[in-house]
Amino acid sequence: MTITDTPELAASMRLGYKDYGHGEAAVRALDGVNVDIARSEFTAIMGPSGSGKSTLLHTLAGLDRLSSGESTIADTTITSLNEAQITEVRRKYIGFVFQSFNLIPSLTAKENITLPLDISGTDVDPAWFDEIIGILGLKERLTHLPAELSGGQQQRVAVARALVARPEIIFADEPSGNLDSKSGSELLSFMQSAVKDFGQTIVMVTHDPTAAAYADRILFLEDGQIVDEMREPTADKVLDRMKQMGH
Ligand SMILES: Nc1ncnc2c1ncn2[C@@H]1O[C@H](COP(=O)(O)OP(=O)(O)OP(=O)(O)O)[C@@H](O)[C@H]1O
Ligand SMILES: [Mg+2]
């Protein structure tokens, strides 16, 4: 029998441990994490400050190495690869949105968006580019430098840059953290529709119950462990759960 409806994994981690420092100063940032990230799902990671959210995001994305355990991206076990090979996997499969945007100040919005594709020598799909730019409301801003854009527009440029290459998986650390609530909800709606309409996979770290409610699934971290999971979240349900965790 062929099982056809088993969801494929965009990323996974098995018994992931991450230790920083040595001896007295040693910190266990991840403490035996098991997680599966299904394709075409929007996952939010929540938890108190210092619970290991950024560490989980960075080790899942291959930006940082686990101390022990195994993790995969698009069925490739990255934990057994060397640095050059991990860089290649990241380039091929991963898009990033950081809170600090990471835009190049001397490049226009358009040049920033296509930079990763230009670096890897991949052609930009003009129809897909136009669709993203249209939905994100950046059409009239493509020739502007980052300094000539508002914070929300800069963040949308960073999201467009992550989406334009159609990566297997987008990792976002507090993507709406620097935005006013209107720009933040526009951005999160767009990320949600990229998942629903285009099958994009997104993993997002957030402190904000309203932001987390846009996700399909929330993972709750505490002391480096996944202590709970919630599907079909609402901001109220998330807030209740966070109160239990002693926020
Ligand atoms: N480079 C590092 N060296 C030493 N300890 C680190 C390092 N990075 C993180 N840690 C420690 O690991 C733990 C988890 O950190 P992490 O940044 O993953 O937390 P977080 O959940 O993202 O917190 P926040 O919500 O404040 O961003 C913390 O105790 C932190 O102090
Ligand atoms: Mg963090």
Short mmCIF file of C-alpha atoms and ligand atoms in Angstrom, two decimals:
data_model
loop_
_atom_site.label_atom_id
_atom_site.label_comp_id
_atom_site.label_asym_id
_atom_site.label_seq_id
_atom_site.Cartn_x
_atom_site.Cartn_y
_atom_site.Cartn_z
CA MET A 1 0.00 0.00 0.00
CA THR A 2 1.25 3.48 -0.83
CA ILE A 3 0.58 6.14 1.72
CA THR A 4 0.08 9.31 -0.27
CA ASP A 5 -1.28 11.69 2.32
CA THR A 6 1.67 11.58 4.73
CA PRO A 7 2.86 15.16 4.94
CA GLU A 8 6.48 15.58 3.98
CA LEU A 9 8.75 17.40 6.36
CA ALA A 10 10.33 20.75 5.53
CA ALA A 11 12.59 20.42 8.58
CA SER A 12 13.00 18.29 11.68
CA MET A 13 15.05 17.91 14.85
CA ARG A 14 15.70 14.78 16.91
CA LEU A 15 17.09 14.97 20.44
CA GLY A 16 18.53 18.41 19.80
CA TYR A 17 20.86 19.69 22.53
CA LYS A 18 22.68 23.01 22.46
CA ASP A 19 25.17 23.98 25.16
CA TYR A 20 26.92 27.33 25.35
CA GLY A 21 30.10 27.87 27.38
CA HIS A 22 31.91 25.45 29.71
CA GLY A 23 32.05 24.49 33.38
CA GLU A 24 30.40 26.95 35.77
CA ALA A 25 29.29 29.22 32.92
CA ALA A 26 27.71 26.42 30.87
CA VAL A 27 24.17 27.07 29.66
CA ARG A 28 21.94 24.41 28.12
CA ALA A 29 19.90 26.42 25.61
CA LEU A 30 18.21 23.38 23.99
CA ASP A 31 17.49 20.35 26.13
CA GLY A 32 16.44 17.39 23.99
CA VAL A 33 14.15 18.99 21.42
CA ASN A 34 12.12 16.82 19.03
CA VAL A 35 10.18 18.70 16.39
CA ASP A 36 8.76 18.14 12.92
CA ILE A 37 8.01 21.08 10.63
CA ALA A 38 5.46 19.98 8.00
CA ARG A 39 5.46 21.52 4.54
CA SER A 40 3.01 24.36 3.90
CA GLU A 41 2.44 25.05 7.56
CA PHE A 42 2.87 28.29 9.52
CA THR A 43 4.52 27.49 12.86
CA ALA A 44 5.07 30.01 15.66
CA ILE A 45 7.61 29.49 18.45
CA MET A 46 6.79 31.16 21.78
CA GLY A 47 8.26 31.12 25.26
CA PRO A 48 9.82 33.30 27.94
CA SER A 49 12.98 35.31 27.29
CA GLY A 50 15.97 32.96 27.38
CA SER A 51 13.86 29.83 26.78
CA GLY A 52 15.80 29.00 23.60
CA LYS A 53 13.55 30.32 20.81
CA SER A 54 16.29 32.01 18.76
CA THR A 55 18.62 29.07 19.40
CA LEU A 56 15.98 26.66 18.09
CA LEU A 57 15.37 28.82 15.02
CA HIS A 58 19.09 29.17 14.28
CA THR A 59 19.90 25.47 14.73
CA LEU A 60 16.88 24.38 12.64
CA ALA A 61 17.99 26.79 9.90
CA GLY A 62 21.60 25.61 9.93
CA LEU A 63 22.93 29.02 11.05
CA ASP A 64 24.26 27.42 14.21
CA ARG A 65 25.26 23.84 15.08
CA LEU A 66 23.66 21.56 17.65
CA SER A 67 25.95 20.22 20.40
CA SER A 68 24.31 16.84 19.81
CA GLY A 69 21.31 15.40 18.04
CA GLU A 70 20.20 15.52 14.45
CA SER A 71 18.34 17.98 12.26
CA THR A 72 17.14 17.93 8.68
CA ILE A 73 16.18 20.47 6.04
CA ALA A 74 14.24 19.18 3.02
CA ASP A 75 15.19 15.56 3.83
CA THR A 76 18.89 16.43 4.07
CA THR A 77 20.53 15.67 7.42
CA ILE A 78 22.47 18.89 7.96
CA THR A 79 24.10 17.84 11.24
CA SER A 80 26.53 15.58 9.38
CA LEU A 81 27.54 18.20 6.78
CA ASN A 82 30.61 20.46 6.78
CA GLU A 83 30.27 24.26 6.82
CA ALA A 84 30.48 24.66 3.04
CA GLN A 85 27.78 22.04 2.52
CA ILE A 86 25.50 23.62 5.16
CA THR A 87 25.93 27.01 3.49
CA GLU A 88 24.89 25.43 0.22
CA VAL A 89 21.76 23.87 1.81
CA ARG A 90 20.85 27.24 3.35
CA ARG A 91 21.29 29.02 0.04
CA LYS A 92 19.16 26.45 -1.77
CA TYR A 93 16.32 25.93 0.69
CA ILE A 94 16.13 28.69 3.30
CA GLY A 95 14.88 32.28 3.44
CA PHE A 96 15.41 34.49 6.49
CA VAL A 97 13.58 37.48 7.91
CA PHE A 98 15.33 39.05 10.88
CA GLN A 99 14.06 41.81 13.10
CA SER A 100 16.92 44.05 11.95
CA PHE A 101 15.88 43.63 8.26
CA ASN A 102 19.51 43.19 7.08
CA LEU A 103 18.97 45.35 3.98
CA ILE A 104 22.01 46.70 2.11
CA PRO A 105 21.81 50.53 2.46
CA SER A 106 23.39 51.31 -0.95
CA LEU A 107 21.02 49.06 -2.94
CA THR A 108 17.48 49.94 -4.02
CA ALA A 109 14.50 47.99 -2.73
CA LYS A 110 14.38 45.99 -5.96
CA GLU A 111 18.11 45.21 -5.85
CA ASN A 112 17.81 44.13 -2.21
CA ILE A 113 14.91 41.81 -3.05
CA THR A 114 16.69 40.07 -5.92
CA LEU A 115 20.16 40.04 -4.29
CA PRO A 116 20.09 36.38 -3.11
CA LEU A 117 19.00 35.22 -6.58
CA ASP A 118 21.59 37.46 -8.25
CA ILE A 119 24.32 36.03 -6.02
CA SER A 120 23.35 32.46 -6.82
CA GLY A 121 22.96 33.25 -10.54
CA THR A 122 19.28 32.27 -10.56
CA ASP A 123 16.80 34.05 -12.85
CA VAL A 124 14.03 36.04 -11.20
CA ASP A 125 10.55 34.80 -12.21
CA PRO A 126 8.97 38.13 -13.31
CA ALA A 127 5.36 37.03 -12.76
CA TRP A 128 6.11 35.81 -9.23
CA PHE A 129 8.14 38.94 -8.50
CA ASP A 130 5.24 41.17 -9.64
CA GLU A 131 2.74 39.18 -7.59
CA ILE A 132 4.77 39.50 -4.38
CA ILE A 133 5.49 43.18 -4.95
CA GLY A 134 1.80 43.85 -5.67
CA ILE A 135 0.53 42.10 -2.55
CA LEU A 136 3.19 43.72 -0.36
CA GLY A 137 2.40 47.17 -1.80
CA LEU A 138 5.97 47.88 -2.89
CA LYS A 139 5.36 48.68 -6.58
CA GLU A 140 5.93 52.42 -6.18
CA ARG A 141 8.94 51.93 -3.91
CA LEU A 142 11.23 49.67 -5.92
CA THR A 143 13.77 52.36 -6.84
CA HIS A 144 14.00 53.71 -3.28
CA LEU A 145 16.95 53.11 -0.98
CA PRO A 146 16.18 51.54 2.43
CA ALA A 147 16.77 54.92 4.14
CA GLU A 148 13.95 56.38 2.00
CA LEU A 149 11.46 53.75 3.23
CA SER A 150 9.41 53.53 6.42
CA GLY A 151 10.15 50.75 8.93
CA GLY A 152 7.12 48.79 7.71
CA GLN A 153 8.17 49.14 4.07
CA GLN A 154 11.71 48.02 4.91
CA GLN A 155 10.32 44.99 6.68
CA ARG A 156 8.14 44.18 3.66
CA VAL A 157 11.23 44.42 1.43
CA ALA A 158 12.92 41.89 3.73
CA VAL A 159 9.89 39.59 3.44
CA ALA A 160 9.79 39.98 -0.35
CA ARG A 161 13.48 39.07 -0.48
CA ALA A 162 12.77 35.89 1.51
CA LEU A 163 9.74 34.95 -0.63
CA VAL A 164 10.99 35.74 -4.12
CA ALA A 165 13.26 32.69 -4.31
CA ARG A 166 10.37 30.42 -3.20
CA PRO A 167 12.52 28.80 -0.53
CA GLU A 168 11.52 25.48 0.95
CA ILE A 169 11.22 27.17 4.32
CA ILE A 170 11.27 30.72 5.69
CA PHE A 171 12.58 31.37 9.21
CA ALA A 172 11.55 34.65 10.80
CA ASP A 173 12.70 35.99 14.21
CA GLU A 174 10.16 38.55 15.53
CA PRO A 175 9.26 39.75 12.00
CA SER A 176 6.59 42.15 13.23
CA GLY A 177 8.52 43.23 16.32
CA ASN A 178 9.55 46.67 15.03
CA LEU A 179 6.28 47.52 13.31
CA ASP A 180 3.24 49.51 14.37
CA SER A 181 0.17 47.32 14.78
CA LYS A 182 -1.30 48.12 11.33
CA SER A 183 1.91 47.32 9.41
CA GLY A 184 2.44 44.30 11.65
CA SER A 185 -0.97 42.82 10.94
CA GLU A 186 -0.60 43.49 7.19
CA LEU A 187 2.71 41.66 7.20
CA LEU A 188 1.36 38.72 9.19
CA SER A 189 -1.72 38.44 6.92
CA PHE A 190 0.58 38.29 3.95
CA MET A 191 2.75 35.61 5.54
CA GLN A 192 -0.41 33.66 6.36
CA SER A 193 -1.66 33.87 2.77
CA ALA A 194 1.75 32.82 1.42
CA VAL A 195 1.25 29.63 3.43
CA LYS A 196 -2.42 29.11 2.49
CA ASP A 197 -2.29 30.19 -1.16
CA PHE A 198 1.27 29.36 -2.25
CA GLY A 199 2.11 26.47 0.10
CA GLN A 200 5.01 28.37 1.67
CA THR A 201 6.44 26.89 4.91
CA ILE A 202 7.15 29.47 7.63
CA VAL A 203 8.61 29.18 11.13
CA MET A 204 8.36 32.38 13.17
CA VAL A 205 9.54 33.36 16.65
CA THR A 206 7.28 35.85 18.41
CA HIS A 207 6.47 37.21 21.88
CA ASP A 208 3.12 38.56 20.73
CA PRO A 209 -0.07 36.45 21.18
CA THR A 210 -1.81 38.43 18.41
CA ALA A 211 1.03 37.66 15.99
CA ALA A 212 1.13 34.00 17.04
CA ALA A 213 -2.61 33.67 16.33
CA TYR A 214 -1.84 33.98 12.59
CA ALA A 215 0.01 30.65 12.75
CA ASP A 216 -1.44 27.17 12.21
CA ARG A 217 0.48 25.78 15.14
CA ILE A 218 2.33 27.17 18.13
CA LEU A 219 5.22 25.46 19.91
CA PHE A 220 5.81 26.59 23.50
CA LEU A 221 9.38 26.48 24.75
CA GLU A 222 10.47 26.58 28.36
CA ASP A 223 14.05 26.04 29.58
CA GLY A 224 15.10 24.64 26.23
CA GLN A 225 12.29 22.10 26.01
CA ILE A 226 9.07 22.05 24.00
CA VAL A 227 6.49 21.88 26.78
CA ASP A 228 3.29 22.31 24.78
CA GLU A 229 1.78 22.74 21.35
CA MET A 230 -1.42 24.49 20.22
CA ARG A 231 -3.32 24.21 16.93
CA GLU A 232 -5.83 26.75 15.58
CA PRO A 233 -4.67 29.33 18.11
CA THR A 234 -6.49 32.50 19.06
CA ALA A 235 -4.83 35.44 20.83
CA ASP A 236 -6.95 34.76 23.95
CA LYS A 237 -6.05 31.07 24.09
CA VAL A 238 -2.37 31.96 23.68
CA LEU A 239 -2.54 34.59 26.40
CA ASP A 240 -4.12 32.08 28.81
CA ARG A 241 -1.39 29.55 28.05
CA MET A 242 1.33 32.15 28.58
CA LYS A 243 -0.14 33.10 31.97
CA GLN A 244 0.14 29.44 33.04
CA MET A 245 3.80 29.54 32.04
CA GLY A 246 4.39 32.38 34.47
CA HIS A 247 4.85 35.34 32.14
N1 LIG B 1 26.20 32.84 22.15
C1 LIG B 1 25.77 32.51 23.38
N2 LIG B 1 26.65 32.28 24.38
C2 LIG B 1 26.24 31.92 25.60
N3 LIG B 1 24.96 31.76 25.95
C3 LIG B 1 24.03 31.99 25.00
C4 LIG B 1 24.38 32.38 23.67
N4 LIG B 1 23.25 32.54 22.95
C5 LIG B 1 22.23 32.25 23.79
N5 LIG B 1 22.70 31.93 25.02
C6 LIG B 1 21.89 31.53 26.19
O1 LIG B 1 21.03 30.47 25.79
C7 LIG B 1 19.72 30.64 26.33
C8 LIG B 1 18.71 30.70 25.20
O2 LIG B 1 18.93 31.88 24.45
P1 LIG B 1 18.00 32.32 23.21
O3 LIG B 1 18.63 33.49 22.59
O4 LIG B 1 17.75 31.13 22.35
O5 LIG B 1 16.66 32.71 23.98
P2 LIG B 1 15.30 33.37 23.40
O6 LIG B 1 14.19 32.46 23.82
O7 LIG B 1 15.45 33.66 21.96
O8 LIG B 1 15.21 34.70 24.26
P3 LIG B 1 14.64 36.17 23.83
O9 LIG B 1 13.15 36.06 23.90
O10 LIG B 1 15.17 37.05 24.95
O11 LIG B 1 15.16 36.53 22.48
C9 LIG B 1 19.78 31.90 27.20
O12 LIG B 1 20.01 31.51 28.53
C10 LIG B 1 20.97 32.65 26.65
O13 LIG B 1 21.57 33.44 27.64
MG MG B 2 15.53 35.48 20.82
#
